[in-house]
Amino acid sequence: MSTLLVKHAYIVTMDDRHREYPDGGIFVRDGFIEHIGHTGELPITADVILDLSGHVLLPGLVNTHHHFYQTLTRVVPPAQDANLFNWLKTLYPIWARLTPDDIFISTQTALTELALSGCTTASDHLYLFPNGSKLDDEIAAAKEVGLRLHASRGSMSRGESKGGLPPDSVVDTEKHILKDSQRLIEKYHDFVPGTMIQIVLAPCSPFSVTSDLMRESAKLAREYGVHLHTHLAETEDEEQFCLDMFGHRPVSYMQEVDWVGEDVWFAHAVWVNDEEIKTFQHYCCGVAHCPTSNMRLASGIAPIRKYRNAGINVGLGVDGSASNDGSHLLAEVRQAMLLARVKEGITGFSLSNDPSRKLMTAREALYLGTRGGAAVLGRTDIGSLEAGKCADFFAMDMNRLEFAGGGVHDPVSALVFCQPVRVDYTVVGGKFIVSEGNVVTLDERKLIKKHNKAAKRLLSDS
Ligand SMILES: [Zn+2]
């Protein structure tokens, strides 16, 4: 039995009543929230007591789409100014050199960055397994950092010889992919509330995966009750590929291969029409919105306001670190708010007098990053701060230069409007991952050194 008491913070609960406590506290027992409310109403003793006067405290952010391994190939010069297909073709041969150690190191780098930006649960999509790499390498690395992980067993089965985009050297057989997927589910997947690890099946994209693998993956996932994830409708190039290869637009292709349902979430979902939004609504599919990546690769702007109005679950993702080129999830909340405003301005949405048609607010963007992400991953035990839920939260000291003048007017919105910075505390299941601005579960300096050595080797090997 261990207890933690946090007091005197400005707490944003993200509960259904949108409650905020200007002098709030949380009492945690064995990783779960037992009480939350005004500091004066909480127990006064605990094993650990933390006074967070002057701090804003929110539910831990939930990252719904990432490729941790890409931290090793950030800002690679030939891939800096390319759209998705050219970017991928430049990077596939480099990624083919990844080793199990590279997967381990890059996972720790990405998760450390995420933790320092307020993230407590991350989904990752690993779809290349060269030189003996396994999803197990990522899972082992994540355990040391201490964030909750939804590890997506990605896959590619359609190489160039079958009309796909990736070279044949980085794709695998359907038989091996399905066997390994089943092994991973049986070894790691855990349903209990507060689970630290879940497995997701995630064939990579329409242009790198055979239709048979899509169907068989869906069948396998549903036998075990695990979720399904893939890239979809990211670019116009992909749409054209789907029309040429399958005779369907991306969303109707998903219906064709049985990839619609509340157990499915799609990364990007930029190029969709109104009918396709209704399809997502009807089948309760979720969306991982990755605004920075969509801007970086010049992919387009996802119709987030339409998704939200249709009641579709939308979460945020930083996407792979080679198309962001960072893993700062709170910065992604900011990007989501700003990009939504660009879209809403273009469509004339904000020009209406209807008060429900206003620009995306900072609190709405934070909702996407917390409750929205939890819903997309199918979690009811995280995403808000309420009794019975996981004690996953982050806190930021408002007495910083970046918030000066803003934090006094509205500390919650200041987190989003002002310059994104490192958080002061990140707590997962009552355990400190970040404390006083530093990650405490590993040595950050040593990690940077190892990571840079691996990144250099990856580009110098030929
Ligand atoms: Zn991606």
Short mmCIF file of C-alpha atoms and ligand atoms in Angstrom, two decimals:
data_model
loop_
_atom_site.label_atom_id
_atom_site.label_comp_id
_atom_site.label_asym_id
_atom_site.label_seq_id
_atom_site.Cartn_x
_atom_site.Cartn_y
_atom_site.Cartn_z
CA MET A 1 0.00 0.00 0.00
CA SER A 2 1.50 3.36 -0.97
CA THR A 3 -0.12 6.77 -0.93
CA LEU A 4 0.63 10.11 -2.58
CA LEU A 5 -0.93 13.47 -1.79
CA VAL A 6 -0.61 16.39 -4.21
CA LYS A 7 -1.98 19.69 -2.95
CA HIS A 8 -2.51 23.34 -3.85
CA ALA A 9 -2.34 22.86 -7.65
CA TYR A 10 -4.68 24.39 -10.25
CA ILE A 11 -6.30 21.12 -11.33
CA VAL A 12 -8.08 20.52 -14.62
CA THR A 13 -9.99 17.25 -14.33
CA MET A 14 -11.32 16.83 -17.90
CA ASP A 15 -14.29 15.03 -16.32
CA ASP A 16 -17.75 15.18 -17.90
CA ARG A 17 -18.56 18.34 -15.93
CA HIS A 18 -15.27 19.98 -17.01
CA ARG A 19 -14.46 20.68 -13.36
CA GLU A 20 -11.41 22.72 -12.47
CA TYR A 21 -10.11 23.28 -8.91
CA PRO A 22 -8.00 26.44 -8.50
CA ASP A 23 -6.67 25.12 -5.14
CA GLY A 24 -6.98 21.43 -5.87
CA GLY A 25 -5.50 18.22 -4.61
CA ILE A 26 -5.31 14.53 -5.47
CA PHE A 27 -4.98 11.63 -3.07
CA VAL A 28 -3.57 8.51 -4.70
CA ARG A 29 -3.50 4.98 -3.32
CA ASP A 30 -1.64 2.18 -5.11
CA GLY A 31 -1.60 3.94 -8.45
CA PHE A 32 -5.26 4.98 -8.58
CA ILE A 33 -7.00 8.21 -7.60
CA GLU A 34 -8.93 7.81 -4.36
CA HIS A 35 -9.96 11.46 -3.85
CA ILE A 36 -9.79 14.59 -5.98
CA GLY A 37 -11.15 18.01 -5.09
CA HIS A 38 -10.36 21.12 -3.09
CA THR A 39 -7.15 20.70 -1.09
CA GLY A 40 -9.00 21.36 2.18
CA GLU A 41 -11.29 18.35 1.60
CA LEU A 42 -8.51 15.79 1.17
CA PRO A 43 -6.67 13.58 3.69
CA ILE A 44 -3.77 15.47 5.24
CA THR A 45 -1.17 12.70 5.42
CA ALA A 46 0.35 10.33 2.88
CA ASP A 47 3.60 8.44 2.26
CA VAL A 48 4.64 11.18 -0.17
CA ILE A 49 3.29 14.75 -0.05
CA LEU A 50 3.91 17.27 -2.82
CA ASP A 51 2.94 20.93 -2.59
CA LEU A 52 2.32 22.19 -6.13
CA SER A 53 1.40 25.80 -5.38
CA GLY A 54 1.76 27.85 -8.56
CA HIS A 55 1.47 24.77 -10.81
CA VAL A 56 -1.21 23.73 -13.28
CA LEU A 57 -1.99 20.00 -13.18
CA LEU A 58 -3.76 18.05 -15.95
CA PRO A 59 -4.51 14.43 -16.86
CA GLY A 60 -1.53 12.83 -18.59
CA LEU A 61 -1.55 13.36 -22.33
CA VAL A 62 -2.25 10.36 -24.56
CA ASN A 63 -0.26 9.95 -27.75
CA THR A 64 -2.19 8.01 -30.39
CA HIS A 65 0.36 7.73 -33.20
CA HIS A 66 4.14 7.58 -33.29
CA HIS A 67 7.09 5.68 -34.79
CA PHE A 68 9.69 5.79 -32.04
CA TYR A 69 12.49 4.43 -34.24
CA GLN A 70 12.35 7.55 -36.42
CA THR A 71 14.05 9.64 -33.72
CA LEU A 72 17.24 8.23 -35.30
CA THR A 73 16.45 9.79 -38.70
CA ARG A 74 15.24 13.26 -37.78
CA VAL A 75 16.23 16.03 -40.18
CA VAL A 76 18.02 13.70 -42.63
CA PRO A 77 18.92 16.25 -45.34
CA PRO A 78 17.55 14.44 -48.44
CA ALA A 79 14.22 13.86 -46.62
CA GLN A 80 13.79 17.37 -45.27
CA ASP A 81 11.83 18.83 -48.16
CA ALA A 82 9.89 15.86 -49.53
CA ASN A 83 6.25 14.84 -49.57
CA LEU A 84 5.21 11.50 -48.04
CA PHE A 85 6.02 9.08 -50.87
CA ASN A 86 9.41 10.67 -51.67
CA TRP A 87 10.22 10.96 -47.98
CA LEU A 88 9.46 7.26 -47.47
CA LYS A 89 11.47 6.17 -50.51
CA THR A 90 14.46 8.16 -49.21
CA LEU A 91 14.24 6.70 -45.71
CA TYR A 92 13.27 3.03 -46.30
CA PRO A 93 16.86 1.98 -47.22
CA ILE A 94 18.22 3.73 -44.11
CA TRP A 95 15.60 2.12 -41.86
CA ALA A 96 16.56 -1.28 -43.35
CA ARG A 97 19.80 -0.99 -41.32
CA LEU A 98 18.05 -0.72 -37.93
CA THR A 99 19.23 -3.18 -35.28
CA PRO A 100 17.54 -4.40 -32.07
CA ASP A 101 19.75 -1.96 -30.12
CA ASP A 102 18.55 0.90 -32.32
CA ILE A 103 14.93 0.02 -31.56
CA PHE A 104 15.72 -0.05 -27.84
CA ILE A 105 17.60 3.27 -27.78
CA SER A 106 15.14 5.16 -30.01
CA THR A 107 12.19 3.91 -27.94
CA GLN A 108 13.77 5.34 -24.80
CA THR A 109 14.54 8.64 -26.52
CA ALA A 110 11.01 9.07 -27.84
CA LEU A 111 9.36 8.07 -24.57
CA THR A 112 11.63 10.36 -22.56
CA GLU A 113 10.72 13.28 -24.81
CA LEU A 114 7.06 12.36 -24.50
CA ALA A 115 7.28 12.15 -20.69
CA LEU A 116 8.94 15.56 -20.58
CA SER A 117 6.02 16.96 -22.58
CA GLY A 118 3.30 15.62 -20.24
CA CYS A 119 2.54 12.32 -21.96
CA THR A 120 1.73 9.32 -19.77
CA THR A 121 0.38 6.83 -22.35
CA ALA A 122 1.82 6.35 -25.82
CA SER A 123 0.87 4.25 -28.78
CA ASP A 124 3.71 3.34 -31.10
CA HIS A 125 3.57 1.87 -34.58
CA LEU A 126 6.63 -0.26 -35.41
CA TYR A 127 6.32 -1.79 -38.88
CA LEU A 128 9.94 -2.63 -39.82
CA PHE A 129 11.84 -5.49 -38.21
CA PRO A 130 15.24 -5.62 -39.92
CA ASN A 131 18.32 -7.48 -38.68
CA GLY A 132 16.52 -9.47 -35.99
CA SER A 133 14.59 -6.54 -34.48
CA LYS A 134 11.40 -7.39 -32.62
CA LEU A 135 8.57 -5.53 -30.94
CA ASP A 136 9.94 -7.10 -27.74
CA ASP A 137 12.94 -4.72 -27.99
CA GLU A 138 10.59 -1.75 -27.82
CA ILE A 139 8.54 -3.21 -24.98
CA ALA A 140 11.65 -3.90 -22.88
CA ALA A 141 12.89 -0.34 -23.44
CA ALA A 142 9.51 1.17 -22.55
CA LYS A 143 9.35 -0.73 -19.25
CA GLU A 144 12.48 1.09 -18.08
CA VAL A 145 11.03 4.53 -18.88
CA GLY A 146 7.71 3.80 -17.18
CA LEU A 147 5.02 5.18 -19.53
CA ARG A 148 1.99 3.12 -20.49
CA LEU A 149 2.49 1.63 -23.94
CA HIS A 150 0.11 0.50 -26.68
CA ALA A 151 2.65 -1.32 -28.84
CA SER A 152 1.37 -1.73 -32.37
CA ARG A 153 2.74 -4.75 -34.18
CA GLY A 154 3.05 -3.12 -37.58
CA SER A 155 3.76 -4.94 -40.81
CA MET A 156 4.44 -4.54 -44.51
CA SER A 157 3.74 -7.35 -46.99
CA ARG A 158 3.45 -5.52 -50.33
CA GLY A 159 6.89 -4.63 -51.67
CA GLU A 160 7.75 -3.09 -55.03
CA SER A 161 7.47 -6.45 -56.82
CA LYS A 162 3.78 -6.59 -55.81
CA GLY A 163 3.13 -2.97 -56.79
CA GLY A 164 3.79 -1.51 -53.32
CA LEU A 165 5.95 1.46 -52.37
CA PRO A 166 8.61 -0.10 -50.06
CA PRO A 167 11.55 -2.10 -51.40
CA ASP A 168 11.12 -5.88 -51.09
CA SER A 169 14.00 -5.94 -48.59
CA VAL A 170 11.88 -4.39 -45.82
CA VAL A 171 8.65 -6.38 -46.27
CA ASP A 172 7.79 -9.74 -44.70
CA THR A 173 5.59 -12.75 -45.46
CA GLU A 174 1.98 -12.75 -44.31
CA LYS A 175 2.49 -16.08 -42.58
CA HIS A 176 5.36 -14.83 -40.44
CA ILE A 177 3.61 -11.54 -39.61
CA LEU A 178 0.47 -13.28 -38.38
CA LYS A 179 2.42 -15.85 -36.36
CA ASP A 180 4.48 -13.13 -34.67
CA SER A 181 1.36 -11.02 -34.04
CA GLN A 182 -0.30 -13.92 -32.25
CA ARG A 183 2.86 -14.58 -30.21
CA LEU A 184 3.00 -10.95 -29.07
CA ILE A 185 -0.67 -10.82 -28.09
CA GLU A 186 -0.34 -14.01 -26.05
CA LYS A 187 2.89 -12.86 -24.40
CA TYR A 188 2.09 -9.24 -23.54
CA HIS A 189 -1.50 -8.09 -24.03
CA ASP A 190 -3.18 -7.13 -20.78
CA PHE A 191 -6.80 -5.93 -20.33
CA VAL A 192 -6.93 -5.07 -16.63
CA PRO A 193 -7.63 -1.47 -15.51
CA GLY A 194 -4.33 0.35 -15.14
CA THR A 195 -2.61 -1.95 -17.63
CA MET A 196 0.89 -0.81 -18.65
CA ILE A 197 0.99 -2.71 -21.95
CA GLN A 198 -1.44 -3.51 -24.70
CA ILE A 199 -0.76 -4.97 -28.14
CA VAL A 200 -2.36 -3.55 -31.29
CA LEU A 201 -2.27 -5.07 -34.78
CA ALA A 202 -1.23 -2.48 -37.33
CA PRO A 203 -0.50 -3.32 -40.97
CA CYS A 204 1.22 -0.15 -42.16
CA SER A 205 -0.77 1.43 -45.01
CA PRO A 206 -2.74 0.60 -48.16
CA PHE A 207 0.37 1.04 -50.33
CA SER A 208 2.58 -1.35 -48.32
CA VAL A 209 0.20 -4.13 -47.26
CA THR A 210 -1.68 -6.85 -49.15
CA SER A 211 -5.47 -7.06 -48.83
CA ASP A 212 -5.19 -10.60 -47.47
CA LEU A 213 -3.01 -9.41 -44.60
CA MET A 214 -5.51 -6.66 -43.78
CA ARG A 215 -8.35 -9.19 -43.59
CA GLU A 216 -6.38 -11.80 -41.65
CA SER A 217 -5.05 -9.20 -39.18
CA ALA A 218 -8.59 -8.00 -38.48
CA LYS A 219 -9.72 -11.57 -37.92
CA LEU A 220 -6.85 -12.31 -35.54
CA ALA A 221 -7.29 -9.04 -33.61
CA ARG A 222 -10.99 -9.73 -33.09
CA GLU A 223 -10.33 -13.28 -31.88
CA TYR A 224 -8.28 -11.79 -29.04
CA GLY A 225 -10.12 -8.47 -28.58
CA VAL A 226 -7.12 -6.29 -29.45
CA HIS A 227 -7.40 -3.06 -31.40
CA LEU A 228 -6.48 -2.31 -35.02
CA HIS A 229 -4.54 0.65 -36.35
CA THR A 230 -3.23 1.81 -39.73
CA HIS A 231 -2.38 4.91 -41.75
CA LEU A 232 -5.30 6.05 -43.89
CA ALA A 233 -6.24 8.86 -46.27
CA GLU A 234 -3.00 10.65 -45.45
CA THR A 235 -2.28 12.08 -48.93
CA GLU A 236 -3.78 12.48 -52.37
CA ASP A 237 -1.07 10.11 -53.67
CA GLU A 238 -2.45 7.39 -51.42
CA GLU A 239 -5.99 8.05 -52.64
CA GLN A 240 -4.84 7.64 -56.25
CA PHE A 241 -2.94 4.46 -55.33
CA CYS A 242 -6.10 2.98 -53.79
CA LEU A 243 -8.22 3.88 -56.81
CA ASP A 244 -5.65 2.33 -59.19
CA MET A 245 -4.87 -0.78 -57.12
CA PHE A 246 -8.23 -1.62 -55.49
CA GLY A 247 -10.81 0.40 -57.41
CA HIS A 248 -11.82 2.01 -54.12
CA ARG A 249 -11.09 5.22 -52.27
CA PRO A 250 -9.20 4.54 -49.00
CA VAL A 251 -12.24 4.49 -46.69
CA SER A 252 -14.34 2.20 -48.85
CA TYR A 253 -11.28 -0.05 -49.22
CA MET A 254 -11.27 -0.31 -45.40
CA GLN A 255 -14.90 -1.44 -45.51
CA GLU A 256 -13.99 -3.95 -48.20
CA VAL A 257 -11.31 -5.56 -45.96
CA ASP A 258 -13.46 -5.44 -42.80
CA TRP A 259 -11.47 -2.63 -41.18
CA VAL A 260 -14.28 -0.58 -39.70
CA GLY A 261 -15.51 -0.70 -36.09
CA GLU A 262 -14.98 0.80 -32.67
CA ASP A 263 -11.82 -1.31 -32.39
CA VAL A 264 -10.21 0.54 -35.33
CA TRP A 265 -8.41 3.88 -35.36
CA PHE A 266 -6.78 5.55 -38.34
CA ALA A 267 -3.75 7.82 -38.38
CA HIS A 268 -4.20 11.09 -40.31
CA ALA A 269 -7.58 10.68 -42.11
CA VAL A 270 -6.98 13.93 -44.00
CA TRP A 271 -8.48 13.17 -47.43
CA VAL A 272 -12.04 12.13 -46.62
CA ASN A 273 -15.35 13.37 -47.99
CA ASP A 274 -18.59 13.91 -46.06
CA GLU A 275 -19.90 10.43 -46.87
CA GLU A 276 -16.71 8.90 -45.50
CA ILE A 277 -17.02 10.93 -42.31
CA LYS A 278 -20.50 9.37 -41.95
CA THR A 279 -18.90 5.94 -42.37
CA PHE A 280 -16.49 6.67 -39.48
CA GLN A 281 -19.44 7.92 -37.44
CA HIS A 282 -21.60 4.90 -38.22
CA TYR A 283 -18.90 2.36 -37.34
CA CYS A 284 -17.37 4.39 -34.47
CA CYS A 285 -13.86 4.44 -35.98
CA GLY A 286 -11.35 6.72 -34.24
CA VAL A 287 -8.87 9.21 -35.69
CA ALA A 288 -5.28 10.01 -34.67
CA HIS A 289 -4.75 13.60 -35.74
CA CYS A 290 -1.10 14.48 -36.42
CA PRO A 291 -1.06 18.18 -37.34
CA THR A 292 2.71 18.78 -37.38
CA SER A 293 3.41 15.79 -39.60
CA ASN A 294 0.60 16.78 -41.97
CA MET A 295 2.17 20.24 -42.31
CA ARG A 296 5.76 18.99 -42.45
CA LEU A 297 5.02 16.57 -45.33
CA ALA A 298 2.58 19.00 -47.00
CA SER A 299 -0.14 16.33 -46.74
CA GLY A 300 -3.15 18.56 -46.00
CA ILE A 301 -5.43 19.52 -43.10
CA ALA A 302 -7.73 16.94 -41.51
CA PRO A 303 -11.39 18.01 -41.04
CA ILE A 304 -11.28 17.90 -37.24
CA ARG A 305 -14.31 20.17 -36.71
CA LYS A 306 -16.44 17.89 -38.88
CA TYR A 307 -15.21 14.82 -37.02
CA ARG A 308 -15.98 16.43 -33.68
CA ASN A 309 -19.44 17.55 -34.79
CA ALA A 310 -20.16 13.99 -35.93
CA GLY A 311 -19.15 12.67 -32.48
CA ILE A 312 -16.12 10.81 -33.85
CA ASN A 313 -13.36 10.13 -31.32
CA VAL A 314 -10.27 12.20 -32.19
CA GLY A 315 -6.93 11.94 -30.40
CA LEU A 316 -3.58 13.55 -31.09
CA GLY A 317 -0.34 12.00 -32.29
CA VAL A 318 3.11 13.43 -32.77
CA ASP A 319 3.66 10.87 -35.59
CA GLY A 320 7.12 9.52 -36.31
CA SER A 321 9.95 11.70 -35.27
CA ALA A 322 11.27 11.94 -38.83
CA SER A 323 8.20 13.90 -39.88
CA ASN A 324 7.73 16.20 -36.90
CA ASP A 325 10.72 16.21 -35.92
CA GLY A 326 10.01 15.94 -32.22
CA SER A 327 7.94 14.05 -29.69
CA HIS A 328 6.56 17.00 -27.73
CA LEU A 329 2.91 16.14 -27.23
CA LEU A 330 1.93 19.39 -25.54
CA ALA A 331 3.39 21.20 -28.55
CA GLU A 332 1.14 18.99 -30.69
CA VAL A 333 -1.88 20.19 -28.69
CA ARG A 334 -0.86 23.72 -29.64
CA GLN A 335 -0.43 22.77 -33.30
CA ALA A 336 -3.86 21.12 -33.30
CA MET A 337 -5.49 24.29 -32.01
CA LEU A 338 -3.68 26.53 -34.47
CA LEU A 339 -4.17 24.32 -37.52
CA ALA A 340 -7.87 23.87 -36.73
CA ARG A 341 -8.18 27.66 -36.79
CA VAL A 342 -6.55 27.82 -40.23
CA LYS A 343 -9.02 25.22 -41.51
CA GLU A 344 -12.01 26.85 -39.81
CA GLY A 345 -11.01 30.21 -41.25
CA ILE A 346 -10.65 28.79 -44.77
CA THR A 347 -14.06 27.11 -44.64
CA GLY A 348 -15.75 30.19 -43.18
CA PHE A 349 -16.73 28.12 -40.16
CA SER A 350 -15.79 30.78 -37.64
CA LEU A 351 -17.66 33.51 -39.47
CA SER A 352 -21.06 32.25 -38.34
CA ASN A 353 -22.92 33.93 -35.47
CA ASP A 354 -23.76 30.53 -34.03
CA PRO A 355 -21.79 30.32 -30.74
CA SER A 356 -21.28 26.56 -31.20
CA ARG A 357 -19.32 27.33 -34.36
CA LYS A 358 -16.43 29.09 -32.69
CA LEU A 359 -12.71 28.60 -33.21
CA MET A 360 -11.08 25.63 -31.50
CA THR A 361 -10.22 26.65 -27.94
CA ALA A 362 -7.16 25.73 -25.89
CA ARG A 363 -9.31 23.60 -23.60
CA GLU A 364 -10.83 21.75 -26.58
CA ALA A 365 -7.33 21.03 -27.90
CA LEU A 366 -6.34 19.75 -24.44
CA TYR A 367 -9.46 17.56 -24.46
CA LEU A 368 -8.27 15.97 -27.72
CA GLY A 369 -4.88 15.33 -26.11
CA THR A 370 -6.38 13.65 -23.03
CA ARG A 371 -9.97 12.31 -23.14
CA GLY A 372 -9.95 12.16 -26.93
CA GLY A 373 -6.78 10.08 -27.03
CA ALA A 374 -8.00 7.74 -24.30
CA ALA A 375 -11.25 7.12 -26.21
CA VAL A 376 -9.37 6.46 -29.45
CA LEU A 377 -7.25 3.81 -27.71
CA GLY A 378 -10.35 2.30 -26.10
CA ARG A 379 -9.32 3.20 -22.54
CA THR A 380 -11.78 4.25 -19.84
CA ASP A 381 -9.25 4.18 -16.98
CA ILE A 382 -7.16 7.14 -18.21
CA GLY A 383 -7.75 10.54 -19.86
CA SER A 384 -9.41 12.35 -16.94
CA LEU A 385 -8.74 12.87 -13.25
CA GLU A 386 -11.54 11.22 -11.29
CA ALA A 387 -11.79 8.87 -8.32
CA GLY A 388 -11.13 5.32 -9.49
CA LYS A 389 -9.05 6.31 -12.50
CA CYS A 390 -5.31 5.88 -12.95
CA ALA A 391 -3.15 8.47 -11.18
CA ASP A 392 -1.65 9.69 -14.48
CA PHE A 393 -1.00 13.43 -14.64
CA PHE A 394 1.51 16.16 -15.38
CA ALA A 395 2.15 19.52 -13.77
CA MET A 396 3.78 22.70 -14.95
CA ASP A 397 5.15 25.58 -12.87
CA MET A 398 3.50 28.79 -14.10
CA ASN A 399 6.34 30.93 -12.72
CA ARG A 400 8.37 30.71 -15.89
CA LEU A 401 9.39 33.37 -18.36
CA GLU A 402 7.39 31.67 -21.12
CA PHE A 403 4.15 32.09 -19.15
CA ALA A 404 4.83 35.53 -17.72
CA GLY A 405 1.83 37.74 -18.35
CA GLY A 406 -0.29 34.86 -19.68
CA GLY A 407 -0.40 32.45 -16.78
CA VAL A 408 -1.96 35.08 -14.54
CA HIS A 409 -4.90 35.58 -16.91
CA ASP A 410 -5.70 31.94 -17.67
CA PRO A 411 -3.10 29.37 -16.58
CA VAL A 412 -4.79 26.50 -18.45
CA SER A 413 -4.91 28.22 -21.82
CA ALA A 414 -1.39 29.57 -21.25
CA LEU A 415 -0.12 25.98 -21.45
CA VAL A 416 -1.36 25.86 -25.05
CA PHE A 417 -1.03 29.43 -26.31
CA CYS A 418 2.44 30.13 -24.89
CA GLN A 419 5.76 28.63 -25.97
CA PRO A 420 5.82 24.83 -25.35
CA VAL A 421 8.33 23.93 -22.64
CA ARG A 422 9.30 20.91 -20.57
CA VAL A 423 6.91 19.91 -17.81
CA ASP A 424 7.96 19.88 -14.16
CA TYR A 425 6.25 16.65 -13.11
CA THR A 426 4.93 13.62 -14.95
CA VAL A 427 3.35 10.86 -12.89
CA VAL A 428 2.15 7.46 -14.17
CA GLY A 429 0.14 5.26 -11.82
CA GLY A 430 1.32 7.35 -8.87
CA LYS A 431 5.02 6.94 -9.83
CA PHE A 432 7.22 9.90 -10.76
CA ILE A 433 8.68 9.70 -14.26
CA VAL A 434 9.60 13.40 -14.34
CA SER A 435 10.34 15.32 -11.17
CA GLU A 436 11.45 18.96 -10.88
CA GLY A 437 11.88 19.10 -14.66
CA ASN A 438 14.10 16.01 -14.99
CA VAL A 439 13.33 12.49 -16.08
CA VAL A 440 14.09 10.25 -13.10
CA THR A 441 13.84 6.74 -14.55
CA LEU A 442 16.98 6.93 -16.69
CA ASP A 443 20.08 9.02 -17.36
CA GLU A 444 19.10 11.53 -20.03
CA ARG A 445 22.68 12.60 -20.93
CA LYS A 446 23.90 9.03 -21.40
CA LEU A 447 20.83 8.30 -23.53
CA ILE A 448 21.51 11.28 -25.84
CA LYS A 449 25.10 10.12 -26.32
CA LYS A 450 24.06 6.56 -27.21
CA HIS A 451 21.28 7.84 -29.45
CA ASN A 452 23.53 10.17 -31.44
CA LYS A 453 26.13 7.42 -31.90
CA ALA A 454 23.43 5.09 -33.27
CA ALA A 455 21.99 7.82 -35.53
CA LYS A 456 25.43 8.55 -37.03
CA ARG A 457 26.13 4.87 -37.64
CA LEU A 458 22.76 4.41 -39.33
CA LEU A 459 23.53 7.05 -41.93
CA SER A 460 27.18 6.14 -42.43
CA ASP A 461 26.55 2.38 -43.04
CA SER A 462 26.24 1.56 -46.70
ZN ZN B 1 2.77 7.49 -39.09
#
